[in-house]
C-alpha atoms as one frame of an Amber mdcrd trajectory, in Angstrom:
protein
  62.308  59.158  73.775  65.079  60.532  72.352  63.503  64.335  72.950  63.271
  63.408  76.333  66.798  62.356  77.085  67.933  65.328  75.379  66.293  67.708
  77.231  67.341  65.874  80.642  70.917  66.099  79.761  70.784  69.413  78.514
  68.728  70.199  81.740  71.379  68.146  83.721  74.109  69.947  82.271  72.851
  73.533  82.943  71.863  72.585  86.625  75.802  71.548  86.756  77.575  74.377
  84.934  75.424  76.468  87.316  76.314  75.080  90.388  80.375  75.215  89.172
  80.481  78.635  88.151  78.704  79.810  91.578  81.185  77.690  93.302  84.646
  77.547  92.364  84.985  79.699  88.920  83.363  82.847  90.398  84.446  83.029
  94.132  86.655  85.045  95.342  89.536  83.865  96.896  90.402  86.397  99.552
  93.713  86.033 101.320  96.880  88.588 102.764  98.807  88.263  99.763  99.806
  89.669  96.854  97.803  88.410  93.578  94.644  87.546  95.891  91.758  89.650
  97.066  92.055  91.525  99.872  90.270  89.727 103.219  87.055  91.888 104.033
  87.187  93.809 107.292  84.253  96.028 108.777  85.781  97.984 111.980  84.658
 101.200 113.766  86.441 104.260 113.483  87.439 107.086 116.026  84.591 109.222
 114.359  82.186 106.409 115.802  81.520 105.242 111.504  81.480 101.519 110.831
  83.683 101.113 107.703  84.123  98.076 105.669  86.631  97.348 103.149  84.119
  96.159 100.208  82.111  98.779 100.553  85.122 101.612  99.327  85.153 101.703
  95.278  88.492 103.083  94.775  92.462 101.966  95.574  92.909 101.413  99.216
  95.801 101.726 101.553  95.720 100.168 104.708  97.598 101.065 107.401  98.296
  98.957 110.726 100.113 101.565 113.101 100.299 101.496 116.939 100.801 105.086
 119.166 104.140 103.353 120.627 105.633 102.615 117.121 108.387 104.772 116.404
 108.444 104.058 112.430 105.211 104.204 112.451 105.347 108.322 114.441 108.258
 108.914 110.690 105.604 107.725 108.252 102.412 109.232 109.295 103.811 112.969
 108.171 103.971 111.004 104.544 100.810 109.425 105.060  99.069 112.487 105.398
 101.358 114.440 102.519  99.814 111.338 100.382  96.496 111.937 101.338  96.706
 115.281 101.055  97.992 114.794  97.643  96.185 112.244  96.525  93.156 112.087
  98.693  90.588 112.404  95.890  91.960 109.179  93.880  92.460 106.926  96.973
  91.813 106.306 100.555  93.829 105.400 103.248  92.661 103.202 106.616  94.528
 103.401 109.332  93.937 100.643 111.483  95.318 101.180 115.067  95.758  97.602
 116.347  94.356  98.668 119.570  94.438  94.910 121.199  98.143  96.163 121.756
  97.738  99.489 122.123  95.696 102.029 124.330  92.841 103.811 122.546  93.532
 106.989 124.341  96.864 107.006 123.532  96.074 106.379 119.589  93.732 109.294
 119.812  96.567 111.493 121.114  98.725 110.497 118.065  95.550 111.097 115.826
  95.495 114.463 116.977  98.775 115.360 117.321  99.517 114.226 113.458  96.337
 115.787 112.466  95.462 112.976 110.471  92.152 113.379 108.558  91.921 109.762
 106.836  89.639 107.428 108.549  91.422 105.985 111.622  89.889 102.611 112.616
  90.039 100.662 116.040  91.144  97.017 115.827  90.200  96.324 119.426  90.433
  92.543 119.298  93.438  91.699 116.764  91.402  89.915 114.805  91.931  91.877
 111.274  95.428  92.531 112.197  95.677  88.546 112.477  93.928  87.712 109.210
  96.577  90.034 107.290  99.105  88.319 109.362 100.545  91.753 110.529 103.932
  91.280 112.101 105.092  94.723 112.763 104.499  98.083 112.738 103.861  99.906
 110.406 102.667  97.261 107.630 100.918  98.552 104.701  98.911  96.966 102.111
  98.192  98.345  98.730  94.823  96.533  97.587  93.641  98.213  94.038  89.846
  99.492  93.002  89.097  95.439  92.127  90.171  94.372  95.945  93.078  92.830
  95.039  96.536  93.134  97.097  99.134  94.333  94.946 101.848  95.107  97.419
 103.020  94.337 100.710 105.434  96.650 102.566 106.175  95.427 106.498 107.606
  98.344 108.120 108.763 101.640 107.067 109.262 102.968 103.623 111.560 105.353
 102.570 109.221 108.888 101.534 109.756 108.599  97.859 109.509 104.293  97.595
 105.931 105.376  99.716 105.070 107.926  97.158 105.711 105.264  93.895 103.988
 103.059  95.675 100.535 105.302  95.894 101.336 106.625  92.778 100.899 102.906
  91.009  98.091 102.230  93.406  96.122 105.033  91.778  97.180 104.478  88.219
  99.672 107.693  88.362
């Protein structure tokens, strides 16, 4: 008898510690702020690629711009000195928020900037509303683990840009 009950509770209590730690202990709470994990995103890019934000293993950072933005026309020259830079160690999405935007006007700035990171279409708002994006440009800095680590809404001076990538990539 007392065999029995043993193995039931021990039973009982592995059924419960399993059910805990696939629940609350190892989820991943994914929110638009600093100390959480980035929210995942898959969006299609002017190259006609589907690219999702889980799927990249290294420091990410993403980029909400608009063609119209003047800030956003000052920072993309650093952007692509970054990238240019710093490509191998890190990748930068730039996510035109197209719901307020025209596409063929974002492909005009895409070319005109030659940028060669991937430029993604957020055609309904809908990823630009789940990192609460503001203005333009906003930036998030989200590490090789998915976590946000910094949050910069609107433009950053050249060098504050460059420190920023620079501890994003472990510089």
């Amino acid at each position: 008898m007392k065999k029995s009950f043993l193995a039931l509770a021990i039973i009982l209590a592995l059924v419960g510690y399993t059910l805990y730690t696939n629940g609350t202990l190892t989820k991943k709470e994914a929110k638009a702020e600093v100390g959480f994990y980035a929210p995942d995103f898959t969006l299609t890019g002017m190259d006609g690629k589907e690219y999702r934000l889980s799927e990249l293993k290294k420091p990410v950072l993403i980029n909400f711009w608009a063609s119209w933005c003047g800030p956003c026309r000052a920072e993309t020259p650093d952007l692509n000195r970054l990238y240019n830079k710093y490509g191998e160690k890190f990748e930068i999405l730039a996510v035109n928020v197209t719901v307020n935007d025209k596409e063929e006007n974002a492909k005009k700035f895409v070319h005109f900037f030659d940028m060669k990171f991937p430029i993604l279409f957020d055609r309904t708002g809908e990823v630009a509303e789940m990192y609460q994006v503001l203005g333009f440009p906003t930036n998030i800095f989200v590490d090789k683990g998915g976590k946000i680590i910094f949050i910069a809404n609107g433009l950053l001076p050249p060098e504050q840009l460059e420190r920023k990538v620079q501890n994003l990539i472990g510089s």
